[in-house]
CSV table of C-alpha atoms and ligand atoms in Angstrom, one decimal:
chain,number,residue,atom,x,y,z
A,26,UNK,CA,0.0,0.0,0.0
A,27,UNK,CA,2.6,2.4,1.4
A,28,UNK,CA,4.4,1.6,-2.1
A,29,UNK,CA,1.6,2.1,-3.9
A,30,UNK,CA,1.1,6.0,-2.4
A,31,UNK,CA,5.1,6.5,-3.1
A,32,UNK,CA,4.7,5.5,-6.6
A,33,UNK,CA,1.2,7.5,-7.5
A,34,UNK,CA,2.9,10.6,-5.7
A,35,UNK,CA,5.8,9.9,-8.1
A,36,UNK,CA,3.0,10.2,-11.1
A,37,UNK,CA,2.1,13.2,-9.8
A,38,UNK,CA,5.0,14.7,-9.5
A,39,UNK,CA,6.1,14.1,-12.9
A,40,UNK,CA,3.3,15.7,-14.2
A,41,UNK,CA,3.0,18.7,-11.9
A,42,UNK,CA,6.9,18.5,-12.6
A,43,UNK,CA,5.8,19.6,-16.3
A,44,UNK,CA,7.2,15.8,-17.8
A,45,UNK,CA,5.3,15.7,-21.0
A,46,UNK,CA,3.0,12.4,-20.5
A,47,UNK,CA,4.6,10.9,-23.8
A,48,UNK,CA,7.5,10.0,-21.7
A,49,UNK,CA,5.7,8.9,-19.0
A,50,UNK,CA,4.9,4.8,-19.6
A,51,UNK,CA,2.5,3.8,-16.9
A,52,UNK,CA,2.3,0.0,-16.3
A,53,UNK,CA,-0.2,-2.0,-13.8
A,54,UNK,CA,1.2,-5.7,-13.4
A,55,UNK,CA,0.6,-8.4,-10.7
A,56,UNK,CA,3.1,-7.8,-7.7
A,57,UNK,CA,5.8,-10.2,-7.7
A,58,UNK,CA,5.5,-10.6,-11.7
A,59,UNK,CA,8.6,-9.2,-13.1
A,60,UNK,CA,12.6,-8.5,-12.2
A,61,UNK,CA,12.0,-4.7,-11.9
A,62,UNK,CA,15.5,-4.4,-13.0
A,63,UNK,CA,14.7,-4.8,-16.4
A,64,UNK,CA,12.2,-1.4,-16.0
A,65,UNK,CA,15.6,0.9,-16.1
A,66,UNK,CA,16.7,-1.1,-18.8
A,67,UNK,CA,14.0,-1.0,-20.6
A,68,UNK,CA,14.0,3.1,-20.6
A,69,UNK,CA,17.1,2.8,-22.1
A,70,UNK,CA,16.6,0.5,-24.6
A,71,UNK,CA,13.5,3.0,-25.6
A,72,UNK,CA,15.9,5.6,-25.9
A,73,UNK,CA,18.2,3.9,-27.9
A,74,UNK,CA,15.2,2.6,-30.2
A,75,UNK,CA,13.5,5.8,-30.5
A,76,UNK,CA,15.6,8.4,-29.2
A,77,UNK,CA,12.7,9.7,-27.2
A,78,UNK,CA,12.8,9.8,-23.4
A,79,UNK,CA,10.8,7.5,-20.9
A,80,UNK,CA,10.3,7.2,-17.5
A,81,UNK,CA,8.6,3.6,-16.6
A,82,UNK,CA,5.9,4.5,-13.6
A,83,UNK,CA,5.3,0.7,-12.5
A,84,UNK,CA,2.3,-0.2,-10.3
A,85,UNK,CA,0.8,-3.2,-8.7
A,86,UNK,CA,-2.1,-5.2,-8.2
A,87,UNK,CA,-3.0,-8.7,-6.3
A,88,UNK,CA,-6.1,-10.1,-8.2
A,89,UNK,CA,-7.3,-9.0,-12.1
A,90,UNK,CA,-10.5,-7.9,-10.1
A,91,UNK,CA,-8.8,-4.7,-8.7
A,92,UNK,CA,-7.3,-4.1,-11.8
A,93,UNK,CA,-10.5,-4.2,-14.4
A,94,UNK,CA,-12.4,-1.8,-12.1
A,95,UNK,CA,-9.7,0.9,-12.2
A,96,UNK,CA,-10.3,0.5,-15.8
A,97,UNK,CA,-13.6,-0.5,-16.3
A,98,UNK,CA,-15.2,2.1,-13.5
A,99,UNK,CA,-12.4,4.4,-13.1
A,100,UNK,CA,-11.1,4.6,-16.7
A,101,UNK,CA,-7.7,5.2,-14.9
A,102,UNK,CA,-5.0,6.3,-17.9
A,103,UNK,CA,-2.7,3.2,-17.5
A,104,UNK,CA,-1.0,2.1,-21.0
A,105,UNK,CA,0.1,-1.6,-20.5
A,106,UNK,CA,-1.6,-3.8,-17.8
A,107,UNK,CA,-1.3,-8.0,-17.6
A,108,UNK,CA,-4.9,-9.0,-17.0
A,109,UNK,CA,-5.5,-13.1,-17.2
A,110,UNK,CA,-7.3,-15.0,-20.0
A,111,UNK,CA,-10.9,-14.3,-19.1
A,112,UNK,CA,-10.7,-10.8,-18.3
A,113,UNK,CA,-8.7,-9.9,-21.3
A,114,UNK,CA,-11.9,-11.4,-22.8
A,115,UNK,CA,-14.3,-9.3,-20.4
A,116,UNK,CA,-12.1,-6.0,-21.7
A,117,UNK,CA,-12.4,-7.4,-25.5
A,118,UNK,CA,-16.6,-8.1,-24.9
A,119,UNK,CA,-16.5,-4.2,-23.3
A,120,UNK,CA,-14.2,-2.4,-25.7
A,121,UNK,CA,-11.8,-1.8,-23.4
A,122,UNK,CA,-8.7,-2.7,-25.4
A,123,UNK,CA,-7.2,-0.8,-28.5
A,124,UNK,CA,-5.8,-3.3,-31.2
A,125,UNK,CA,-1.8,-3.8,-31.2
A,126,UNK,CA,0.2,-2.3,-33.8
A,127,UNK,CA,3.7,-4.0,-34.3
A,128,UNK,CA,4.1,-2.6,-37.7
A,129,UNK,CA,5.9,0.9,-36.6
A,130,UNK,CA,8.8,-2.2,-34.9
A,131,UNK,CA,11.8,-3.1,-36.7
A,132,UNK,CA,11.5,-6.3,-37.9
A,133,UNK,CA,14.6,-7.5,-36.2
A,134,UNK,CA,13.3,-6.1,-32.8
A,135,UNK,CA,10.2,-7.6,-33.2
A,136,UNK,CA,10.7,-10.1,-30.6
A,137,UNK,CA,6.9,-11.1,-30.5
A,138,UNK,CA,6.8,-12.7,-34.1
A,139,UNK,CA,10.3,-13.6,-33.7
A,140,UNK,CA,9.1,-15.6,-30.3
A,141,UNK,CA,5.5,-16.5,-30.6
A,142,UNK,CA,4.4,-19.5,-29.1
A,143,UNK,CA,2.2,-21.6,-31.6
A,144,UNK,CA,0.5,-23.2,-28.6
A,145,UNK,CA,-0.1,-19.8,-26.9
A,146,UNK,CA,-1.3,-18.5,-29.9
A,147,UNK,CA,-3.7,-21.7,-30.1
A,148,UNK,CA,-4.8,-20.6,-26.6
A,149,UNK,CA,-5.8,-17.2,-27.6
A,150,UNK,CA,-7.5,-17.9,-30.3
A,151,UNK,CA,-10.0,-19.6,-27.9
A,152,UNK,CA,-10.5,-16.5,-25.4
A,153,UNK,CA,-12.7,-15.4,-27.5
A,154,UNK,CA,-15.0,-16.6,-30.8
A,155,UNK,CA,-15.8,-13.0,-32.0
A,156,UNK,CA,-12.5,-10.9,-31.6
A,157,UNK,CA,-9.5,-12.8,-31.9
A,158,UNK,CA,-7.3,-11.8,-28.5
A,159,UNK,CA,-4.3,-12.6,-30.8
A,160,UNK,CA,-5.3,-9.0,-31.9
A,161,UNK,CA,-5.1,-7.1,-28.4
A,162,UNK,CA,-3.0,-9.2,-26.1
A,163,UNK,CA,0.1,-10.8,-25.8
A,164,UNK,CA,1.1,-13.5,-23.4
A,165,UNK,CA,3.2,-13.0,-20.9
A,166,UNK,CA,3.1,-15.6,-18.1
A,167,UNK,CA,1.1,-19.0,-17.5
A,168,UNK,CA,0.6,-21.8,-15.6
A,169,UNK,CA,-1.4,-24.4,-13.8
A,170,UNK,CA,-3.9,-23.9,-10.7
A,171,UNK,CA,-2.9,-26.7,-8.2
A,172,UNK,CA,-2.0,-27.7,-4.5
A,173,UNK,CA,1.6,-26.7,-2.7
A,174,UNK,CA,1.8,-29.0,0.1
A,175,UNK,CA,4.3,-29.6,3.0
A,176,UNK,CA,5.9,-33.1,2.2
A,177,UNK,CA,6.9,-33.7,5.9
A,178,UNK,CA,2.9,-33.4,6.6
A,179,UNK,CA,1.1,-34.4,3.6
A,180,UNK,CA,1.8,-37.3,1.2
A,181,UNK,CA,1.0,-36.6,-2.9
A,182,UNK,CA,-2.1,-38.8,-2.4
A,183,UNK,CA,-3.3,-36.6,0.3
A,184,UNK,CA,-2.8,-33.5,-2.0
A,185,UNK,CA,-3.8,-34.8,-5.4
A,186,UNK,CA,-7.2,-34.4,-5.1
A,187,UNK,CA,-9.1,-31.1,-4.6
A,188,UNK,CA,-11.1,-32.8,-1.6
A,189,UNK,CA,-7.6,-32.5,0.4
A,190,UNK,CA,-8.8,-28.8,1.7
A,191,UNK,CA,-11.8,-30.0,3.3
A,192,UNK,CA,-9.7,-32.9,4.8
A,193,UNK,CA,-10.2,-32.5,8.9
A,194,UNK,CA,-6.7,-33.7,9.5
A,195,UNK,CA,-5.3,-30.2,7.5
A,196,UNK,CA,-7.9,-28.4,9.6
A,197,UNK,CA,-6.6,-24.8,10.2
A,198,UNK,CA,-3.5,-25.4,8.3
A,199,UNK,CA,-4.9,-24.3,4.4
A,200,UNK,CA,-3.8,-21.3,2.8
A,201,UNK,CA,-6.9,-20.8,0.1
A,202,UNK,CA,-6.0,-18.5,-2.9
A,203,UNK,CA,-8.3,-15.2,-2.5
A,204,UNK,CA,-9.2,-15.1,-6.3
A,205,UNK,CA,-12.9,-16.3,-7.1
A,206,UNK,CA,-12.6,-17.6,-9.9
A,207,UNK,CA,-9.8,-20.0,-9.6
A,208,UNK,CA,-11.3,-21.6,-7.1
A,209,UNK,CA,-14.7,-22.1,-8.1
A,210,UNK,CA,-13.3,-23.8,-11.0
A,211,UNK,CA,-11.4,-26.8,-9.6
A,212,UNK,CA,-14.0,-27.1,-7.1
A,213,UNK,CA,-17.2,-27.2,-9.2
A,214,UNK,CA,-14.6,-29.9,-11.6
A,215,UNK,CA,-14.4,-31.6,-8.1
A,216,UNK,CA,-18.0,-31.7,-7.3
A,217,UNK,CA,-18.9,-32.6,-11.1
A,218,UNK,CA,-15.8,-35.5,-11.4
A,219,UNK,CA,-19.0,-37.7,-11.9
A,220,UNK,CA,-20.3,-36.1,-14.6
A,221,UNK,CA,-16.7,-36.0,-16.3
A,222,UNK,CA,-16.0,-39.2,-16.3
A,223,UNK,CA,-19.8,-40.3,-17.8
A,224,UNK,CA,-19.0,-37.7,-20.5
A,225,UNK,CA,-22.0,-35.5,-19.8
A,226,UNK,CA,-20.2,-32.4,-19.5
A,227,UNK,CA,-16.4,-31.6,-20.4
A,228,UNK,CA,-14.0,-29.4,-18.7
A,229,UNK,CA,-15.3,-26.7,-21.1
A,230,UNK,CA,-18.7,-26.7,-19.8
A,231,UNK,CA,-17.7,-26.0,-16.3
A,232,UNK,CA,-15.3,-23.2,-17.4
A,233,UNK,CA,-18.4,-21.4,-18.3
A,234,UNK,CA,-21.0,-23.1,-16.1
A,235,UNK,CA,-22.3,-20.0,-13.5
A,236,UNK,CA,-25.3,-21.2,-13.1
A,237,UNK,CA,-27.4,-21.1,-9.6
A,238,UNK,CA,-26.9,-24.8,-9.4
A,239,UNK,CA,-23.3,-24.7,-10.0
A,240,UNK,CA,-22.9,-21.7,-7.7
A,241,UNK,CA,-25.2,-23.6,-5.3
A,242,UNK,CA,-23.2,-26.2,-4.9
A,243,UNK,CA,-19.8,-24.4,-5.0
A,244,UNK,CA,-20.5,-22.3,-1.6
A,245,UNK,CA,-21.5,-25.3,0.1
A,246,UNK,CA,-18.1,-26.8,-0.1
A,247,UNK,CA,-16.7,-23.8,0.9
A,248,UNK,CA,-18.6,-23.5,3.4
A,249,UNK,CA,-17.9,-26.8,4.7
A,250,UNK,CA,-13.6,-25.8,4.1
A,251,UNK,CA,-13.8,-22.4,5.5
A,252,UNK,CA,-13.9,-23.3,9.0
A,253,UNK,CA,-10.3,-25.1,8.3
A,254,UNK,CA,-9.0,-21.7,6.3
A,255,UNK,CA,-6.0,-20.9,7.9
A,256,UNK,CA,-6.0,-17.5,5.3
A,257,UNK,CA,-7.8,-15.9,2.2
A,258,UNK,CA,-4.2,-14.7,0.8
A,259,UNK,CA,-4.1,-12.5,-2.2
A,260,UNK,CA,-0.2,-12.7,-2.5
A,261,UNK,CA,1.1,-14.0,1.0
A,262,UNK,CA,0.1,-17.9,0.6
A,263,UNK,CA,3.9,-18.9,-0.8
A,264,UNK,CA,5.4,-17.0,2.0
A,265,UNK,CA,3.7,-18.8,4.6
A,266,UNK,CA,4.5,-21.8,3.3
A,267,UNK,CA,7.8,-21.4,3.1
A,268,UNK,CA,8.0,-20.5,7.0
A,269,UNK,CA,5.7,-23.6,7.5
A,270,UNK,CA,2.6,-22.0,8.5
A,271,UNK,CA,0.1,-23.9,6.3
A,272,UNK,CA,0.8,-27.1,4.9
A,273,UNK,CA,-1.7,-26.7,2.3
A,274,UNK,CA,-2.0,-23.8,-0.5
A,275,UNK,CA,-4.3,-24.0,-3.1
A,276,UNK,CA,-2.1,-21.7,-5.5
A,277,UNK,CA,-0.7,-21.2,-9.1
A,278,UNK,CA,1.9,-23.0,-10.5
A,279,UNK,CA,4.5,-20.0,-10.4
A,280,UNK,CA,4.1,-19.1,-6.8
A,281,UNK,CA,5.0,-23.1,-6.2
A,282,UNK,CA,7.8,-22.9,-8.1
A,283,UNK,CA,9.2,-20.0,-6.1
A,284,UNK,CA,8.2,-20.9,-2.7
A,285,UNK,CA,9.5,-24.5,-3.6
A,286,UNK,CA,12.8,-23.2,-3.6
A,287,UNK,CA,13.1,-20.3,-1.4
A,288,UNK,CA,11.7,-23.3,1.3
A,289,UNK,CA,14.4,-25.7,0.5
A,290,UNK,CA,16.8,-22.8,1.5
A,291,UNK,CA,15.5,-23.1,4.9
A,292,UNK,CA,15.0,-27.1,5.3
A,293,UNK,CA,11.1,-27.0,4.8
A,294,UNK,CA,10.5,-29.2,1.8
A,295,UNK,CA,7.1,-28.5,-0.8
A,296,UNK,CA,6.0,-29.8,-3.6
A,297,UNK,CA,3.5,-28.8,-6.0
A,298,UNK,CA,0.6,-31.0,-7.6
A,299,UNK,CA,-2.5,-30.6,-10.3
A,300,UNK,CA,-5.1,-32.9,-8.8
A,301,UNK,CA,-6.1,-36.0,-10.8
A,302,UNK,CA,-9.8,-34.7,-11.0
A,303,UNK,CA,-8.3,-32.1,-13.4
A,304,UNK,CA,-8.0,-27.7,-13.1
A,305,UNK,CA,-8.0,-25.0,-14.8
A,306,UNK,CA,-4.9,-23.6,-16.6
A,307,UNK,CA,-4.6,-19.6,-17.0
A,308,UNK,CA,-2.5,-17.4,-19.0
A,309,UNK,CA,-1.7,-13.8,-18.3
A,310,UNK,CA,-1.0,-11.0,-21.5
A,311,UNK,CA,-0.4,-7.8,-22.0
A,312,UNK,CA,-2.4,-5.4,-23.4
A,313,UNK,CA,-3.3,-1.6,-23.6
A,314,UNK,CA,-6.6,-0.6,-22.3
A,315,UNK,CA,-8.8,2.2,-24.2
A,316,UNK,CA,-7.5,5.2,-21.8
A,317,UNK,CA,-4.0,4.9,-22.7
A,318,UNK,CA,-1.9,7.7,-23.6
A,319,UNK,CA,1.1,6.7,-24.3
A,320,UNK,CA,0.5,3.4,-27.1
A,321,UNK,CA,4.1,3.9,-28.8
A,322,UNK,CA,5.7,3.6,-25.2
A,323,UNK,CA,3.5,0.4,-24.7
A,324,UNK,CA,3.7,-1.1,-27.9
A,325,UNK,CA,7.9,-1.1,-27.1
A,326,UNK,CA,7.7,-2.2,-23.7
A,327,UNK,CA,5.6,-5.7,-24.3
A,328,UNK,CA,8.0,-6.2,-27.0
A,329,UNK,CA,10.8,-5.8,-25.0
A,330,UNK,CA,9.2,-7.9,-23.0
A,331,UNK,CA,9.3,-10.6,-24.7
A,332,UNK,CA,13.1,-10.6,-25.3
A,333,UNK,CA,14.4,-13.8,-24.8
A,334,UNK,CA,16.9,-12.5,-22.2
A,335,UNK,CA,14.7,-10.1,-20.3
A,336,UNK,CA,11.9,-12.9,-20.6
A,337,UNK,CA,14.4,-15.6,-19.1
A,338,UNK,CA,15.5,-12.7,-16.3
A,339,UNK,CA,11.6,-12.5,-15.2
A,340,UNK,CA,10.8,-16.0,-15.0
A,341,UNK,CA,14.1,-16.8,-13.3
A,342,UNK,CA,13.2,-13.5,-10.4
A,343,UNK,CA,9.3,-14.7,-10.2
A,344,UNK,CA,9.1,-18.4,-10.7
A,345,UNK,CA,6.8,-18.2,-13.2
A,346,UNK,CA,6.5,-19.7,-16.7
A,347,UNK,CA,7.1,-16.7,-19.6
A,348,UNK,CA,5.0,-17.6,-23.0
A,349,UNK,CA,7.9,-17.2,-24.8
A,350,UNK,CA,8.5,-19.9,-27.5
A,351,UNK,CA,12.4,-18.8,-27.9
A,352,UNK,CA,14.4,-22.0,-27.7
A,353,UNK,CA,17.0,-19.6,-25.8
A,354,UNK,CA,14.3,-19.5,-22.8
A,355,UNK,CA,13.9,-23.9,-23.0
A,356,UNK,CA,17.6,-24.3,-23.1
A,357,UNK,CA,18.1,-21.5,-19.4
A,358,UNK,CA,15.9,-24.0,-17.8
A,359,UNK,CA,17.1,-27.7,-18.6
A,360,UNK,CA,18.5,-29.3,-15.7
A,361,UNK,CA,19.8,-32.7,-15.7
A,362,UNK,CA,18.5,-32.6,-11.7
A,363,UNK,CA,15.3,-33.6,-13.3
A,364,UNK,CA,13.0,-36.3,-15.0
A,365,UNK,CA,12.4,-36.4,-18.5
A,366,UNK,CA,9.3,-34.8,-19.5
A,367,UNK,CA,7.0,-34.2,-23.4
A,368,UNK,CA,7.1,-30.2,-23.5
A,369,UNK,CA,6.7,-30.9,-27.4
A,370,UNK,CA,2.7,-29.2,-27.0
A,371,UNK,CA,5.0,-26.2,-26.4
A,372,UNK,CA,8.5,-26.5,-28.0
A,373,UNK,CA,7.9,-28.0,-31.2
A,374,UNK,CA,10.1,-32.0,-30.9
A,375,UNK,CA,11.0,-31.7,-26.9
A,376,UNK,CA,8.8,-34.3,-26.2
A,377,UNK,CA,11.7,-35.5,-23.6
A,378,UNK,CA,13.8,-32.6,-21.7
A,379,UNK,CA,15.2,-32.4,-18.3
A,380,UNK,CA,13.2,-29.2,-17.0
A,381,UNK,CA,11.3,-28.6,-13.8
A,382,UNK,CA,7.9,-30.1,-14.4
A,383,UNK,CA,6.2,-27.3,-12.1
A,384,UNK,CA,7.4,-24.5,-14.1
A,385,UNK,CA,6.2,-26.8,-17.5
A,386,UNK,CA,3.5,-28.8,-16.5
A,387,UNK,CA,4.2,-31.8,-18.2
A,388,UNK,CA,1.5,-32.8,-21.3
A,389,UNK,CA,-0.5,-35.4,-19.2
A,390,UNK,CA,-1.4,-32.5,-16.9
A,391,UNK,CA,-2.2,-29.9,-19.6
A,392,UNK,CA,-4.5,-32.7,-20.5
A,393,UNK,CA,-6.5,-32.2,-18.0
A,394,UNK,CA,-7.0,-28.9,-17.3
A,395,UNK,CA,-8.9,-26.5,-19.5
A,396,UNK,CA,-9.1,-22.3,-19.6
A,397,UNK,CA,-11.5,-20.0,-17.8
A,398,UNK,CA,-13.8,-18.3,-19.7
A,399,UNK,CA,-15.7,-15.0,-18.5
A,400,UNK,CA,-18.9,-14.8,-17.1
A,401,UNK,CA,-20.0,-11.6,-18.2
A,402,UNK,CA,-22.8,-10.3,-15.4
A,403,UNK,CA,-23.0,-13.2,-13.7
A,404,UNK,CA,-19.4,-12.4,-12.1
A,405,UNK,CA,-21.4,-10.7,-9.9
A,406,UNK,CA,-23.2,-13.8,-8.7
A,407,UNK,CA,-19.7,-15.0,-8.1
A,408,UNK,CA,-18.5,-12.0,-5.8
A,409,UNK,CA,-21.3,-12.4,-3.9
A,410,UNK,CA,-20.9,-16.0,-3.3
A,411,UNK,CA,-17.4,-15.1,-2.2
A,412,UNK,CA,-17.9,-12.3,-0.1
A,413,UNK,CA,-21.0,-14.5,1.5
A,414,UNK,CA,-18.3,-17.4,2.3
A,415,UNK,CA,-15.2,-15.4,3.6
A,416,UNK,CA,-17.7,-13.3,5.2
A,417,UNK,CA,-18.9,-16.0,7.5
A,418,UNK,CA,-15.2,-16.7,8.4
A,419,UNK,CA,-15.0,-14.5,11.1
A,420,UNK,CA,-15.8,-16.2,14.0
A,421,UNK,CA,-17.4,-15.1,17.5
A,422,UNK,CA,-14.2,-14.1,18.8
A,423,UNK,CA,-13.1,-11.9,15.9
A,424,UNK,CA,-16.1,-9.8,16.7
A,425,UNK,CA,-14.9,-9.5,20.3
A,426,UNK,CA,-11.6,-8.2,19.7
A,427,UNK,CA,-12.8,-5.9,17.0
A,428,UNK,CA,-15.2,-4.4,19.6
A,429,UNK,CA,-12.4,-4.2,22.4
A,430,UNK,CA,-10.2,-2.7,19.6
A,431,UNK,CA,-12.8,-0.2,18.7
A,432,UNK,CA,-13.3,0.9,22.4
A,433,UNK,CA,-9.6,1.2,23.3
A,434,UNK,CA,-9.7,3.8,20.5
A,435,UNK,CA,-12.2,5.8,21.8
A,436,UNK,CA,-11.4,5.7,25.3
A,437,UNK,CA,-8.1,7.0,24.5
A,438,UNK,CA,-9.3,9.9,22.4
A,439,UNK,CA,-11.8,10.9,24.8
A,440,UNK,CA,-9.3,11.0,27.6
A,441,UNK,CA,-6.3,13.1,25.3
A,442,UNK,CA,-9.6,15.1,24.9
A,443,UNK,CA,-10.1,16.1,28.2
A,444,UNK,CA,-6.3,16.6,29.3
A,445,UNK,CA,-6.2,18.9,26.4
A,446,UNK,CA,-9.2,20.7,27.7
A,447,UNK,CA,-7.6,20.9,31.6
A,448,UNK,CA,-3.9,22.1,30.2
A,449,UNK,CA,-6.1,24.6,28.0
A,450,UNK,CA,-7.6,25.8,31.5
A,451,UNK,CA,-4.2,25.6,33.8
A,452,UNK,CA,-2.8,27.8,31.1
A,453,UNK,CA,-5.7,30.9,31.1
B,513,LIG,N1,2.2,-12.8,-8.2
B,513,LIG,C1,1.8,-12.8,-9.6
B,513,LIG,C2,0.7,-13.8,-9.8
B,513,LIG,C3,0.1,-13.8,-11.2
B,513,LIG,C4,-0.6,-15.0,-11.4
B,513,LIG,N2,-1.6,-14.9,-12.4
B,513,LIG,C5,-2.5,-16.0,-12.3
B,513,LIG,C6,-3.8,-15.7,-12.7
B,513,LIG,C7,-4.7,-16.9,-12.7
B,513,LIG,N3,-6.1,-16.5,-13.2
């Protein structure tokens, strides 16, 4: 927060400061999502480029929510933000994104045809039938939706299925990923595993089911798994675990991968799993909403961004999984420490390389996971559910401390009232 208010002032004072706003570049990303080192970098490699001046203002969000309604309500000026898969389909439905222009980029800077993914590409093409998101986005970061447990405490049975965060024995111990969506998803595949299996819905289905039913059933099981919530984290789940407060995280893919090995560094071993019922698999892009004012600066920066270097650089800081298809980025990761795994869905004839299979889910897991879709304004069935859930969560006890908290307050204000008033009388 206190970052946040450092960096807006800074906005401001570049443009009380008279700093023309065609070098300012204001970005919104995901905290934790990038080395910012590459920001300086990248103001220089604009200058070299363009010979125009840039200053980067770089701010950060914890959940795409927070970020859509500083565009969507507050049609805040940002010019490059990293929404995920269904709201960059949400923005494309609204007309909240201007079509990408590569054409004014060198060819041999164009690092996003030189480094498109075909399978990412494959993924876009299915955010959205009307308006191809190849058009407005480009990928940046993605990843699998799965279970970081504590190996000392839980065993990979335990954790490969989704019922593991109503088990009673993790009771008070699971860390659950504040971010609707991904976890309605692998719980309504959870509740529906019947169905899946007698091939009366598919994955797909329930990645655009938000019907009363569905959203029925959903907030029961939370309901039933709240009571054992040790936290509704928005961005502190990996840290926990790597202290070993929770055992259990339902959490992405890249925050596994981080707290994996920032855990091993301090004897607490974790492990990451998709569970066999199946998930949802996400992908973040960039892309530059309608209030933008500076599209040349943004139209640089996600191309730099998808340097092989500077993309290898921001997986290696974050732990996540850059869409790059650059060979240069597969060959930074193989490591012999590993098993063997088919990445050929993604690298075109690497259907057997030594890489970490949390960062690249191997292809049997991809197989069973499928991409969110948005819900357009039933999202606001979803919040509701949410808030109704957590809501709940506090318990009697809560209420107590709040009220004692409360009255402390105003106790102590009343009584620096009423010194002030007697030194105000001792001195007439
Ligand atoms: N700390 C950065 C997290 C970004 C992860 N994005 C995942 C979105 C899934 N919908």
């Amino acid at each position: 927060m206190k970052r946040l208010l450092i960096l807006a002032a800074v906005a401001a004072a570049l443009v009380s400061c008279g700093t023309n706003r065609s070098e300012v570049l204001k970005v919104y990303n995901w905290s934790d999502y990038i080395d910012e080192s590459v920001l300086p970098e990248f103001e220089e490699w604009y200058k070299a480029q363009t010979g125009e001046d840039i200053k980067v203002v770089y701010q950060t969000f914890d959940v795409n929510e927070t970020m859509l309604s500083k565009i969507e309500k507050g049609h805040e000026d940002y010019d490059v933000v990293c929404p995920s898969d269904y709201i960059i389909e949400r923005m494309l439905n609204n007309g909240l994104l201007i079509p990408l222009d590569f054409a004014s980029i060198p060819d041999e800077i164009n690092y996003i045809e030189l480094n498109k993914s075909p399978y990412i590409k494959g993924i876009f093409d299915e955010i959205n039938p009307d308006i191809n998101a190849n058009d407005y986005a480009v990928a940046y970061m993605w990843g699998t939706t799965g279970i970081i447990y504590n190996t000392e405490k839980v065993t990979p049975e335990e954790a490969g299925t989704w019922d593991i965060i109503r088990n009673p024995k993790f009771s008070g111990q699971i860390l659950i990923k504040d971010a609707p969506r991904d976890v309605y998803c692998p719980v309504l595949i959870y509740l529906k595993q019947k169905e899946l299996k007698q091939g009366t819905v598919t994955m797909q289905d329930l990645m655009k089911d938000s019907s009363d039913e569905s959203l029925a059933a959903v907030e029961a099981y939370l309901k039933e798994v709240k009571d054992g919530v040790l936290g509704w984290e928005a961005d502190f789940g990996k840290e926990q675990m790597t202290k070993g407060r929770g055992v259990i995280s339902l959490n992405w893919s890249g925050d596994a991968v981080w707290a994996i090995e920032e855990a091993a560094e301090v004897g607490v071993s974790l492990d990451y799993i998709v569970p066999e019922e199946g998930s949802n698999f996400w992908c973040d892009g960039w892309v530059i909403p309608k209030y933008a004012r500076n599209v040349k600066a943004a139209t640089y920066f996600i191309d730099f961004m998808c340097r092989p270097d500077i993309a290898i650089r921001n997986m290696d800081e974050t732990g996540y999984v850059s869409a790059n298809g650059a060979m240069e980025v597969l060959e930074s990761q193989i490591d012999e420490e590993y098993d063997p795994i088919d990445l050929s869905y993604f690298f075109p004839g690497a259907d057997s390389v030594c890489v970490n299979p949390v960062l690249y889910p191997d292809r049997n897991v991809i197989e069973r996971c499928a991409l969110e879709h948005d819900w357009g304004a039933d999202t606001d069935k979803l919040l509701a559910m949410w808030s109704r859930v957590k809501g709940e969560n506090a318990s009697g006890m809560t209420y107590v401390v709040i009220f004692l908290a409360v009255a402390a307050i105003a106790g102590a204000a009343i009584y620096n009232n009423s010194r002030k008033k007697r030194r105000h009388r001792k001195n007439r």
